[in-house]
Backbone as JSON, one array per atom type, in Angstrom:
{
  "sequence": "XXXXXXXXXXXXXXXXXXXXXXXXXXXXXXXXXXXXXXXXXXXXXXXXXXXXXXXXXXXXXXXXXXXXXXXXXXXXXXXXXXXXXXXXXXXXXXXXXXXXXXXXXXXXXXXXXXXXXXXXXXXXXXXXXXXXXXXXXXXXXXXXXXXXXXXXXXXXXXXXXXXXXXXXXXXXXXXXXXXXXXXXXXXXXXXXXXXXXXXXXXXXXXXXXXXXXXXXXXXXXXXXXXXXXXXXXXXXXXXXXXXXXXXXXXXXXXXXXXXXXXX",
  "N": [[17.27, 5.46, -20.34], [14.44, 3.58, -19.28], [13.5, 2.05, -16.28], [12.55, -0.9, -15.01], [11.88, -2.4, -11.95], [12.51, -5.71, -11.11], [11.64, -8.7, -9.37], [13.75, -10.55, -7.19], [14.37, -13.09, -5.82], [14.51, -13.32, -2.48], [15.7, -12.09, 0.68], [18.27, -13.66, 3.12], [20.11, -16.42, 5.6], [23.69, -16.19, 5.91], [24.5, -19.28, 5.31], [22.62, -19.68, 3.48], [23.11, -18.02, 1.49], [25.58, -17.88, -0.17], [27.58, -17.46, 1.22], [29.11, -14.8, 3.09], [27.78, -11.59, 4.93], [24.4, -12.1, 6.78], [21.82, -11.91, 5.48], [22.28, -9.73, 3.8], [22.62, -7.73, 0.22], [24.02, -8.03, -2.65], [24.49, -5.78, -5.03], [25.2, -5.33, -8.49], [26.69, -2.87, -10.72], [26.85, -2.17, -14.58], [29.98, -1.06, -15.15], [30.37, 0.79, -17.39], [28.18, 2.13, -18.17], [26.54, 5.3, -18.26], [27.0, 7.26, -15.35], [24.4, 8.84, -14.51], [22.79, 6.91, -15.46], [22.75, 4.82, -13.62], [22.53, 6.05, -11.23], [19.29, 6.46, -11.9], [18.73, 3.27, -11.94], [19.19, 2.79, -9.58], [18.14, 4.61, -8.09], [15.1, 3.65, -8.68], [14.92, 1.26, -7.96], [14.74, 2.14, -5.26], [12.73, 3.95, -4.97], [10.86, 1.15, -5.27], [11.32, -0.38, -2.93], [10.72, 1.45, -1.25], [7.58, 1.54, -1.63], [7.31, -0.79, -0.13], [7.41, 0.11, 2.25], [10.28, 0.01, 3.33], [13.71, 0.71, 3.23], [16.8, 1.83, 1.66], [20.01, 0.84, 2.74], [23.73, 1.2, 3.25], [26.12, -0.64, 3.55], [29.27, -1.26, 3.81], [32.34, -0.28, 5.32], [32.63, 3.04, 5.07], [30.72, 4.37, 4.24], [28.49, 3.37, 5.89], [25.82, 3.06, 7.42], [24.21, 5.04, 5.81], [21.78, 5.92, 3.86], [19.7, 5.49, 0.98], [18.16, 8.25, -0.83], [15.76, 8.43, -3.02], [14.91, 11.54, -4.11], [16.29, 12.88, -3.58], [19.28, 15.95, -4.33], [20.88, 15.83, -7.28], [23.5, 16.23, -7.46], [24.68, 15.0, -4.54], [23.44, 11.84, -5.15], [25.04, 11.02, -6.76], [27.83, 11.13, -5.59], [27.07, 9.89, -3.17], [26.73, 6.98, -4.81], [29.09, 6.91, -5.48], [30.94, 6.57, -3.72], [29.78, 4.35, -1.98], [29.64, 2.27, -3.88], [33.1, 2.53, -4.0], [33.83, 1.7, -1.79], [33.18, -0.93, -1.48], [34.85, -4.25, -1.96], [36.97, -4.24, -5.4], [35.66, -5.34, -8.58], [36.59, -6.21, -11.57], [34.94, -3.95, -14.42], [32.98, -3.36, -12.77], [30.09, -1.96, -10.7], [30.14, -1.98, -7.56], [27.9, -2.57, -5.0], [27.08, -3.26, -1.8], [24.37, -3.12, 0.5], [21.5, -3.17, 2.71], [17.89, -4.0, 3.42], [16.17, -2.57, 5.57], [13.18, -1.57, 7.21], [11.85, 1.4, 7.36], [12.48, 3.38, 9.78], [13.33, 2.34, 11.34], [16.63, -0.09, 12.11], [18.95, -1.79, 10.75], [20.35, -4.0, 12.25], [17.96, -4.47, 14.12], [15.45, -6.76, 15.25], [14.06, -8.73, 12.93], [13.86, -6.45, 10.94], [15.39, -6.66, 8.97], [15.19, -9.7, 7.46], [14.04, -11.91, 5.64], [13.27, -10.28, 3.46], [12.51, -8.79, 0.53], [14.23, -9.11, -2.7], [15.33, -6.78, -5.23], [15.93, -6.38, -8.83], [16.84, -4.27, -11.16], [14.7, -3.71, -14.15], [14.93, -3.33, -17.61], [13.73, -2.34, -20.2], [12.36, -4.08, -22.92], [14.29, -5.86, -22.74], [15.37, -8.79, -20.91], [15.56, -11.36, -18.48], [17.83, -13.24, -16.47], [18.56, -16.28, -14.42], [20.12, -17.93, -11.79], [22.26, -19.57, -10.06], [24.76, -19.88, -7.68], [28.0, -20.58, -5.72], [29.35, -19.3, -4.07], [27.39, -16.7, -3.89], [24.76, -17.3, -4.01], [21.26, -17.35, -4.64], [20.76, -15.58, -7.48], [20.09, -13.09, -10.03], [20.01, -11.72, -13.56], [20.22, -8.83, -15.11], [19.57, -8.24, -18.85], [19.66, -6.19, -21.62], [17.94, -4.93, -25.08], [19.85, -6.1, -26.8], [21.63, -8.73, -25.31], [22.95, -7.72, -23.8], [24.25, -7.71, -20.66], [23.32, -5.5, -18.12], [22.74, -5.49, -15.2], [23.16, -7.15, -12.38], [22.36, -9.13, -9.15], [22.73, -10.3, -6.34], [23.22, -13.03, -3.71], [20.63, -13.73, -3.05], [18.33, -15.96, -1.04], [18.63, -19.23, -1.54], [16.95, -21.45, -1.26], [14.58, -19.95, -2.03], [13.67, -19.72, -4.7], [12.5, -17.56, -7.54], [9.7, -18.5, -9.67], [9.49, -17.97, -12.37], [12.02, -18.99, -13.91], [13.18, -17.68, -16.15], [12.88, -14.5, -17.81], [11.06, -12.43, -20.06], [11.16, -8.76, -20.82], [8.78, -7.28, -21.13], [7.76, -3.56, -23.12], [5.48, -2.05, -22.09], [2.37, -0.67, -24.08], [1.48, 1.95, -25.83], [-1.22, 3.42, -24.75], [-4.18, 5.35, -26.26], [-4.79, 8.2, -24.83], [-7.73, 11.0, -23.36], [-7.64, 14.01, -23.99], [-5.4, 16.07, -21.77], [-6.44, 16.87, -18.72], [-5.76, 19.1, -17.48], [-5.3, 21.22, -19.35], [-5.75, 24.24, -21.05], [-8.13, 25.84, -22.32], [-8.68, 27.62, -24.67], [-10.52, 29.23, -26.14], [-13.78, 28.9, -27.7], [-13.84, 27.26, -30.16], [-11.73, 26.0, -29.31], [-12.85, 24.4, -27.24], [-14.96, 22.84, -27.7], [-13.81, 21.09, -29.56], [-12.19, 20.01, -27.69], [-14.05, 18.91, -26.0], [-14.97, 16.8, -27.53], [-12.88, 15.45, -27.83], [-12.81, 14.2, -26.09], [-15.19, 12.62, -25.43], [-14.94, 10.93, -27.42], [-12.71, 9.32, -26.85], [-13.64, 7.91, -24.72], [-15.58, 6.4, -25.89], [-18.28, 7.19, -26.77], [-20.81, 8.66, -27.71], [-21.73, 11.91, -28.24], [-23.73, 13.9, -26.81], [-27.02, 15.46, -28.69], [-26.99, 19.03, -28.41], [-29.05, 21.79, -26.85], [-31.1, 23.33, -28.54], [-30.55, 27.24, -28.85], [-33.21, 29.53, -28.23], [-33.83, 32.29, -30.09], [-35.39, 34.74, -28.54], [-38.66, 36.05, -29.59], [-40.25, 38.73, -31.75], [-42.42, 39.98, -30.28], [-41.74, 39.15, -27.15], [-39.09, 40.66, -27.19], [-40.35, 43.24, -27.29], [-42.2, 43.39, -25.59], [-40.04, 43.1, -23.23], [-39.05, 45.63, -23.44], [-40.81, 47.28, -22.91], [-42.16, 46.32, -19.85], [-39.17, 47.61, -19.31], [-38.82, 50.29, -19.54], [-41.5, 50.98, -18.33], [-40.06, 51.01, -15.47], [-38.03, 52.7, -15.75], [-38.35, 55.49, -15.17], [-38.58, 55.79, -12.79], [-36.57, 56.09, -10.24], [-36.28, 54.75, -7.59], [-38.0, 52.36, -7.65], [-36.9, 51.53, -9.85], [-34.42, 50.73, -8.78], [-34.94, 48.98, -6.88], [-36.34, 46.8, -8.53], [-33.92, 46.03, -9.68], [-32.23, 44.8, -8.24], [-33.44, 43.4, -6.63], [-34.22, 39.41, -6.5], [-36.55, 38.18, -6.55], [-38.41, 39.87, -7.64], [-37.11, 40.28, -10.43], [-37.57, 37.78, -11.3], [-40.22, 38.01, -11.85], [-40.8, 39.75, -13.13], [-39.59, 38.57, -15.52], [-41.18, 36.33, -15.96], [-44.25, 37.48, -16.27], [-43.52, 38.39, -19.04], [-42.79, 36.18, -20.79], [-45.09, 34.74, -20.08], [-47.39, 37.17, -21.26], [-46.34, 36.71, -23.76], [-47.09, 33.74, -24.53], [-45.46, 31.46, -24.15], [-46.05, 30.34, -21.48], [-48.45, 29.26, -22.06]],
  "CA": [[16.5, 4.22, -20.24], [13.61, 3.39, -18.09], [13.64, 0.58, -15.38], [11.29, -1.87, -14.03], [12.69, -3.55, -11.04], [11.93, -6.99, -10.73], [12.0, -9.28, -7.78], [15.01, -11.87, -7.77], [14.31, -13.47, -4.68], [14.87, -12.92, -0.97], [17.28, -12.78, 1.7], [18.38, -14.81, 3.95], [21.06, -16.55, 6.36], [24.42, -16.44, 5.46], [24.26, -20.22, 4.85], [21.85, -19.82, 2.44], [22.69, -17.3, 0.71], [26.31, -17.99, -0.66], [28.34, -16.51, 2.58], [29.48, -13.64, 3.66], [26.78, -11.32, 5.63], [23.19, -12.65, 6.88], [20.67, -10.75, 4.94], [22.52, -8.6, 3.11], [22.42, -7.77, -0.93], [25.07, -7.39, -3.7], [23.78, -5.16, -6.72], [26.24, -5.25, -9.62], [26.02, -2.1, -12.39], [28.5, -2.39, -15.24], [30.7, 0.11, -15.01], [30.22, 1.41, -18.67], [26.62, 2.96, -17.67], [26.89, 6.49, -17.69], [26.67, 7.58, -14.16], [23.43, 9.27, -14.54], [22.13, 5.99, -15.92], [22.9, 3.63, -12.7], [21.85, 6.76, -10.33], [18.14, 6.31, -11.96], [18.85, 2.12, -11.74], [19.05, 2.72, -7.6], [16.55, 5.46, -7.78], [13.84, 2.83, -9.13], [15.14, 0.0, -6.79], [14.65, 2.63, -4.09], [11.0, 3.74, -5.02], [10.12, 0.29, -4.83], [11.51, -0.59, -1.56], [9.65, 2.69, -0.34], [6.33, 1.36, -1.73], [6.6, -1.36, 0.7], [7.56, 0.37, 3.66], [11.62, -0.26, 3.16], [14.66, 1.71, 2.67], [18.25, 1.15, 1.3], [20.9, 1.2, 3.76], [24.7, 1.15, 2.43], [26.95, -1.41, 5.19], [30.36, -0.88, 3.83], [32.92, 1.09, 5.76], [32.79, 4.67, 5.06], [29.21, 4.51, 4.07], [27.71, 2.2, 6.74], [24.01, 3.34, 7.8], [23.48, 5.79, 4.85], [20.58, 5.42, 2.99], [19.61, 6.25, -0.59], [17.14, 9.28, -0.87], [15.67, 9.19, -4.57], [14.77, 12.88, -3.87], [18.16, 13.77, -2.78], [19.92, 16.47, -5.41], [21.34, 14.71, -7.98], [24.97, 15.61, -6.93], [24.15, 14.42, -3.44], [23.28, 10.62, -5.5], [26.56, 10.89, -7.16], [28.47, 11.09, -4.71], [27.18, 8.92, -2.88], [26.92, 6.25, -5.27], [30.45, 6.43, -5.7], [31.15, 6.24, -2.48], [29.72, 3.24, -2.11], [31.11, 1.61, -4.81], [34.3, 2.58, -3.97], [33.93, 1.17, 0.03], [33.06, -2.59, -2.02], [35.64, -4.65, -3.24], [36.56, -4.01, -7.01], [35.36, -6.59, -9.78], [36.53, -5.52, -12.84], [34.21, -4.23, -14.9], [31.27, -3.72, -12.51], [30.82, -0.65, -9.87], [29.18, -3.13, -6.54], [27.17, -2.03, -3.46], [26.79, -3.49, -0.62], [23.49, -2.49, 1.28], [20.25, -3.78, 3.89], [16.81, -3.08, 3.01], [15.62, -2.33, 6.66], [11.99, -1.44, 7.2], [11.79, 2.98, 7.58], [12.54, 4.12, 11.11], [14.15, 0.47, 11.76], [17.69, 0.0, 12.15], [19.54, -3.0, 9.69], [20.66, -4.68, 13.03], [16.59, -4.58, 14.65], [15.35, -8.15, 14.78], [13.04, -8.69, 11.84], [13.92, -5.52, 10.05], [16.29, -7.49, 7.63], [15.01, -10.98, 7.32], [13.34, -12.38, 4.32], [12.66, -9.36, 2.19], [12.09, -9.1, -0.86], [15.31, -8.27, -3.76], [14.76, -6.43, -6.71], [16.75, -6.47, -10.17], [16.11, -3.07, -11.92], [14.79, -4.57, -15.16], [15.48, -2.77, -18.87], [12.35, -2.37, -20.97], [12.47, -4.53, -23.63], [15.55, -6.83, -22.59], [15.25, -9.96, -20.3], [16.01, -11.19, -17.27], [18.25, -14.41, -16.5], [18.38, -16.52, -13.07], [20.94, -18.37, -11.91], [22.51, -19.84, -8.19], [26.19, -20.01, -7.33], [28.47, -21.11, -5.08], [29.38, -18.25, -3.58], [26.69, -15.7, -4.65], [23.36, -17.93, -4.2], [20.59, -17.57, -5.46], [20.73, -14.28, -8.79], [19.45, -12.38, -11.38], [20.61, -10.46, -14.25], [19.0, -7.96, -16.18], [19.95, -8.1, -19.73], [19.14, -5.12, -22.19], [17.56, -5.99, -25.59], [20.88, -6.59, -27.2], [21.38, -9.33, -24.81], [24.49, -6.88, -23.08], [24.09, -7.7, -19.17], [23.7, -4.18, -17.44], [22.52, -5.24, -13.87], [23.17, -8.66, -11.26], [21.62, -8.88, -8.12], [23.01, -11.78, -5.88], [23.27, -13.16, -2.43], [19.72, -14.76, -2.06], [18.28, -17.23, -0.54], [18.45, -20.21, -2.71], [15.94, -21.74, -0.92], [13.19, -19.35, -2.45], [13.91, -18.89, -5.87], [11.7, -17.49, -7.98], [9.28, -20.01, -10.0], [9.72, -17.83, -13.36], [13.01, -18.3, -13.61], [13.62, -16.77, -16.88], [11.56, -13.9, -18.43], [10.95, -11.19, -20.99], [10.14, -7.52, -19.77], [7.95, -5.83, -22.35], [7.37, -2.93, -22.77], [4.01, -1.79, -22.18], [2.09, -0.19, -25.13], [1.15, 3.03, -25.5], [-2.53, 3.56, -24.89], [-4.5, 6.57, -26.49], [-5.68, 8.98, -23.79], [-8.22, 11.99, -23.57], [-6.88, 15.56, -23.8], [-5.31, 16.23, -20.46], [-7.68, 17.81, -17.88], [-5.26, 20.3, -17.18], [-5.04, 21.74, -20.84], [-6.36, 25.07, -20.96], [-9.36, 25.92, -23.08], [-8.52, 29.06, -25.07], [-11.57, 29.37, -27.4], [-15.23, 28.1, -28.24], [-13.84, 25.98, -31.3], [-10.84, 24.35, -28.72], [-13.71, 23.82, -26.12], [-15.8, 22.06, -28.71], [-12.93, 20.06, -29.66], [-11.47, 19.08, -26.69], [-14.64, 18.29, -25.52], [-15.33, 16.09, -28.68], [-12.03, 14.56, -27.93], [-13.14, 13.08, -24.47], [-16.6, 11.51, -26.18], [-14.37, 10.02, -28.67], [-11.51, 8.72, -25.95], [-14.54, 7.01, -23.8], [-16.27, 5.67, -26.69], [-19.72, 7.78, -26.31], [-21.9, 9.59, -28.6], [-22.2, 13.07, -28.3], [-25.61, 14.34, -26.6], [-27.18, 16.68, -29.14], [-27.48, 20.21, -27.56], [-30.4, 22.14, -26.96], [-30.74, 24.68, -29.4], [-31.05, 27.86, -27.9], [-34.28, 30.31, -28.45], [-33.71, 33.47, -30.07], [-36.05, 35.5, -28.47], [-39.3, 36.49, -30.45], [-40.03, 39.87, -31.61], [-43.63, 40.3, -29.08], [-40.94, 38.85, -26.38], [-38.36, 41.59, -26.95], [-41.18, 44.77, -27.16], [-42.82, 43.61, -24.07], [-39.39, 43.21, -22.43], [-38.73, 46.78, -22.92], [-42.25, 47.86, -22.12], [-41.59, 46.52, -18.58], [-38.0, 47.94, -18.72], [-39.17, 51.15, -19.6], [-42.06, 51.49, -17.22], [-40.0, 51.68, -14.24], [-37.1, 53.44, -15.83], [-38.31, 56.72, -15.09], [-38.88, 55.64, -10.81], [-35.04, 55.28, -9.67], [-36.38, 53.67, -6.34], [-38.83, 50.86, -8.95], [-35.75, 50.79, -11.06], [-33.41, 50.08, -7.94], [-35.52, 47.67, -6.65], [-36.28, 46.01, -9.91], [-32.27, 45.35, -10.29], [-31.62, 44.13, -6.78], [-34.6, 41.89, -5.64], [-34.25, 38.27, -7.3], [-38.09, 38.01, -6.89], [-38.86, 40.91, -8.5], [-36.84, 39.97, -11.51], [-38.35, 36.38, -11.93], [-41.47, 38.49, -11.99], [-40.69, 40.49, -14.58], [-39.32, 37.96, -16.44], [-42.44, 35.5, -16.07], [-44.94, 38.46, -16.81], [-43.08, 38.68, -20.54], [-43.47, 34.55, -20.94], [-46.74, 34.25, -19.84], [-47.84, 37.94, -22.37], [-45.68, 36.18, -25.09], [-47.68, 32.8, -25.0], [-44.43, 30.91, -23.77], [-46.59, 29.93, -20.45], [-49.45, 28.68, -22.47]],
  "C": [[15.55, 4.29, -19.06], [13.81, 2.06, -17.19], [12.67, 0.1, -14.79], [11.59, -2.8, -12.64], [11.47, -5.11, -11.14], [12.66, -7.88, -9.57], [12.57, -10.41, -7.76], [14.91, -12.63, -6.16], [14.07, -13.06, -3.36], [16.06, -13.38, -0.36], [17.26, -13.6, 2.21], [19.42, -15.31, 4.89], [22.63, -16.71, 5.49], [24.73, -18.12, 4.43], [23.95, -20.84, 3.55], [22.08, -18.45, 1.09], [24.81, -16.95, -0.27], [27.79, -17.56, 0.25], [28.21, -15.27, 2.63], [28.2, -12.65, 4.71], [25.38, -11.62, 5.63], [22.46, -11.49, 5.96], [20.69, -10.02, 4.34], [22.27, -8.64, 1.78], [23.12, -6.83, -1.39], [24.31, -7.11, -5.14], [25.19, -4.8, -7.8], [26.05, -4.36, -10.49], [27.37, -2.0, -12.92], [28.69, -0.78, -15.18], [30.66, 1.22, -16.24], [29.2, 2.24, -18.8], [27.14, 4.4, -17.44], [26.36, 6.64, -16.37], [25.01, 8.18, -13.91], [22.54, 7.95, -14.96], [22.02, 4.77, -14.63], [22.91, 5.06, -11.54], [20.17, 6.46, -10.56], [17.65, 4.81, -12.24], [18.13, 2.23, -10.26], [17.9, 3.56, -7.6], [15.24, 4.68, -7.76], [13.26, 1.79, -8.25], [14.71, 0.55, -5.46], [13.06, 2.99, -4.09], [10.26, 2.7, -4.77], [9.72, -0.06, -3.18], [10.61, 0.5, -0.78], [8.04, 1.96, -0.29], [6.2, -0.41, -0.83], [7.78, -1.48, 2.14], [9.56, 0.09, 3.77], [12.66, 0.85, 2.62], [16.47, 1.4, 2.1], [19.3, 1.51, 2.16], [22.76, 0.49, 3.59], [25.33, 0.33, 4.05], [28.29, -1.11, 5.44], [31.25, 0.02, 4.8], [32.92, 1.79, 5.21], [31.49, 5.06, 4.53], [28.25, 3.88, 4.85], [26.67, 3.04, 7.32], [24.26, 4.72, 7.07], [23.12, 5.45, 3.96], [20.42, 6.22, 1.7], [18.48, 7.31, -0.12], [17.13, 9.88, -2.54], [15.39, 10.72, -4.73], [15.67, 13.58, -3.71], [18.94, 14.77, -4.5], [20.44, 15.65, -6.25], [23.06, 14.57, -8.0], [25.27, 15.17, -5.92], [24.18, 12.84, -4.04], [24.41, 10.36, -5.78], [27.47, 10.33, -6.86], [28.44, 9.99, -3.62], [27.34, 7.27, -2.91], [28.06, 5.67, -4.92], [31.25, 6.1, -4.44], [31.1, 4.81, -2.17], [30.23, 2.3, -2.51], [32.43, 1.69, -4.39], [34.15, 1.54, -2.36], [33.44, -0.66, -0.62], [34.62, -2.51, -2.66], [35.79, -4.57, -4.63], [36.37, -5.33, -7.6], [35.6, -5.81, -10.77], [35.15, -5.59, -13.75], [32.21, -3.42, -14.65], [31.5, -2.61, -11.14], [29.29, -1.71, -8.99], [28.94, -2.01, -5.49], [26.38, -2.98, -2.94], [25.46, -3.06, 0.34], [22.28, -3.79, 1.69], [19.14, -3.19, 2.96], [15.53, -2.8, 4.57], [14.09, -1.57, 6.32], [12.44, 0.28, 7.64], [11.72, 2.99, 9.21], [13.0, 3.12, 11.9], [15.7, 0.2, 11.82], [18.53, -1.29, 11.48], [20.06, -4.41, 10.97], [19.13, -4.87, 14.21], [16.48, -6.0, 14.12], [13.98, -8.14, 13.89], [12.84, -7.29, 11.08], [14.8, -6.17, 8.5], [15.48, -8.8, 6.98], [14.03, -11.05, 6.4], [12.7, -11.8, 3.7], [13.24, -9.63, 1.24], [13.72, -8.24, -2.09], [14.64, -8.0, -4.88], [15.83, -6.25, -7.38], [16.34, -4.99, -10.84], [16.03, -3.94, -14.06], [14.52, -3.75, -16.59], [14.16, -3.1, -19.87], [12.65, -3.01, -22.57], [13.83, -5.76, -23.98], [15.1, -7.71, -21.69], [16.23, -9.98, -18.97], [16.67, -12.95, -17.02], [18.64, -14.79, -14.68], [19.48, -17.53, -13.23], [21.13, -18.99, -10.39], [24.05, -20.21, -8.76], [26.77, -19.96, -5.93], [28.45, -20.23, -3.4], [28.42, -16.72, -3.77], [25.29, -15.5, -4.57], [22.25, -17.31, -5.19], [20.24, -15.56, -6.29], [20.17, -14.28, -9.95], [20.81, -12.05, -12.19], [19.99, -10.05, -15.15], [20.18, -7.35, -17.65], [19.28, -6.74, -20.55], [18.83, -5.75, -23.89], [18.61, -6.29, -26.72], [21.21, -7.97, -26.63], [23.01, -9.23, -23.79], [23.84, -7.37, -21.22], [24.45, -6.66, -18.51], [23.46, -3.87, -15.51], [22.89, -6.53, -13.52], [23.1, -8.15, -9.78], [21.83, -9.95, -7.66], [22.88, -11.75, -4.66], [21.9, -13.36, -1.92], [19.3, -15.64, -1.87], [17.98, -18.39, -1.59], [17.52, -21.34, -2.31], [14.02, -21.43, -1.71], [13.57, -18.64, -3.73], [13.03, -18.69, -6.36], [10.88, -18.54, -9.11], [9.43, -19.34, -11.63], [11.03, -17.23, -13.26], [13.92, -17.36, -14.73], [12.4, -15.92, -17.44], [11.84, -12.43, -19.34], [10.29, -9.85, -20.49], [9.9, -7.25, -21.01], [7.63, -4.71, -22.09], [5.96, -2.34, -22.82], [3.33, -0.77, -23.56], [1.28, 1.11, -24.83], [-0.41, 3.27, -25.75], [-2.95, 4.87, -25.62], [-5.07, 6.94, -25.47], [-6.35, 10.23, -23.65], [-7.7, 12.92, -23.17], [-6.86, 15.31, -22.08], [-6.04, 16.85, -20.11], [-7.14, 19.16, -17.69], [-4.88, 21.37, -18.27], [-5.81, 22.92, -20.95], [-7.09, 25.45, -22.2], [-8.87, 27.63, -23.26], [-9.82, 30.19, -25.8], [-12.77, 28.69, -27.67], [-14.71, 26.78, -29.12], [-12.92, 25.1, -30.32], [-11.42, 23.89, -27.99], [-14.57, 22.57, -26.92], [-14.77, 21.05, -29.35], [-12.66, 19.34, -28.65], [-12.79, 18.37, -25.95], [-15.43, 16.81, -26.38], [-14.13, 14.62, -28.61], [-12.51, 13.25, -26.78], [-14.42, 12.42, -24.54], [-15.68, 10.24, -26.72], [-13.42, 8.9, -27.79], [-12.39, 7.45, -25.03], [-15.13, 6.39, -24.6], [-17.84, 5.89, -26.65], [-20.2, 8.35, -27.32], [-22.15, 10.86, -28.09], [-23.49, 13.83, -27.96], [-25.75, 15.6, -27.8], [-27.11, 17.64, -28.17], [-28.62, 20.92, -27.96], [-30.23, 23.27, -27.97], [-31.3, 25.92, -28.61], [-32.14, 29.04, -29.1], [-34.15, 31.6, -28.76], [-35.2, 34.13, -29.68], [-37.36, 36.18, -29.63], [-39.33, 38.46, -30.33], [-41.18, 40.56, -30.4], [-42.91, 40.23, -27.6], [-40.08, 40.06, -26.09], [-39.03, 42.98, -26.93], [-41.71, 44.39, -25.94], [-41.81, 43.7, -22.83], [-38.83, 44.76, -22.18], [-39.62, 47.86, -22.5], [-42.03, 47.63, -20.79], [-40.73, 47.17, -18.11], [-38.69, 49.45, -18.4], [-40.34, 51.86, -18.56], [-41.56, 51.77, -15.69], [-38.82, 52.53, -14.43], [-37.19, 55.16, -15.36], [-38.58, 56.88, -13.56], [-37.0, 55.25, -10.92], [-35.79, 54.42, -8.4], [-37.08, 52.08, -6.96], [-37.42, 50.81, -9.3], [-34.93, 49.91, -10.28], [-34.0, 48.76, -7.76], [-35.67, 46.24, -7.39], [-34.94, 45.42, -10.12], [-31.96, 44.62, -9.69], [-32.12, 42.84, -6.25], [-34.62, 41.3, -7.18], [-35.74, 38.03, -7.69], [-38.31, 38.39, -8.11], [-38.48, 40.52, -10.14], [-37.51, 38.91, -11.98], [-39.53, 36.7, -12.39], [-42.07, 39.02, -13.51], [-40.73, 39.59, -15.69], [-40.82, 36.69, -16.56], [-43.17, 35.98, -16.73], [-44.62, 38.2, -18.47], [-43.34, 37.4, -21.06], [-44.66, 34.79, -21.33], [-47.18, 35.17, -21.45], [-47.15, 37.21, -23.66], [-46.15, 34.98, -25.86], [-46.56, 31.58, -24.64], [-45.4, 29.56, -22.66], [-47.73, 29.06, -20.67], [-50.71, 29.95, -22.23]]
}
């Protein structure tokens, strides 16, 4: 499956946010998820948090200040997942973690590294998303799949700032047509002429005619070997003739012009 995180609120003070620790955030994945399937849940949740400057930071004993690293091997995630999970209380059912989303090079206990960021829900392409507040729990998500199975919950924020759509449908986006990749290697005249036919067609353009090219007349090709020939029998003319750019334009003008090309 693919995931979209979506943003279930923010943190906040204990107070506000159902008890237990200021600022913190409980992510719920059912336990039935193959493991590989709720490693690329956190992976998604963690890309986000990256893209604005944030990182995931586990609180629990025996995992307390280690952070996710979507890059990290994938038995490296594993492991640590489970870790995690295991250092939370059990809920039947549901494998929990505990973690901060401290700002990169910031420490979860820095003042204003925690405070009123942003939670995300990892959200299931083509399933929905349901909002909720509780007692103990404040203000949550949950990301349904499009059965209407509940595979993620995301609790503990501020119920103060809930979101204003509080229920919603993730779609999935539609698949656009797009022009031959750039990086597609051109084997042949006819796949060049295709692929380049494809990328008219992809932009919505018309095709410039091409120039047709000039076969050479026959007065054109006897006077070109009349020149060749006159210095073929000088090696130092001939050298010269091959080497100097002038010289060649010369040549080649000369045969124009005698040909009627030049006017």
């Amino acid at each position: 499956m693919a995931y979209t995180p979506i943003r279930s609120g923010f943190t906040g003070p204990s107070a506000k946010i159902g008890g237990s620790s200021d600022y913190h955030i409980d992510l719920k994945m059912l336990e039935s998820l193959p493991i590989g399937e709720r490693v690329k849940a956190v992976d998604s949740l963690a890309r986000k948090y990256a893209s604005i400057g944030r990182e995931i930071e586990f609180s629990n004993q025996g995992v307390a200040g280690q952070r996710w690293n979507p890059e990290a091997d994938l038995a490296t995630r594993v492991d640590l997942l489970n870790r995690a999970g295991a250092a939370h209380s059990k809920r039947p059912g549901w494998q929990s973690l505990d973690f901060y989303v401290p700002f990169k090079g910031k420490s979860r206990f820095d003042k204003g590294a925690v405070e009123d960021a942003s939670i995300f829900l990892p959200g299931v392409a083509g399933g929905s998303v349901r909002r909720g507040t509780a007692k103990d729990y404040g203000y949550f998500s949950e990301s349904l799949d499009p059965k209407g199975n509940v595979l993620f919950r995301v609790g503990h924020g501020n119920i103060d700032r809930p979101e204003t759509n509080e229920n919603m449908a993730i779609s999935q986006l539609p698949q656009k047509p797009s022009a031959p990749p750039l990086q597609e290697k051109v084997s042949s005249q006819d796949n060049l002429a295709a692929y380049r036919q494809g990328l008219f067609d992809a932009l919505g353009m018309t095709k410039p005619q091409e120039e047709k090219k000039q076969e050479p007349s026959l007065t054109q090709s006897l006077l070109s070997g009349v020149l060749a020939n006159a210095f073929q029998g000088n090696p130092f003319m001939r050298n010269y003739m091959q080497q100097n750019p002038y010289m060649q334009g010369r040549t080649q003008s000369t045969t124009d012009f005698l040909s009627g090309l030049l006017g």
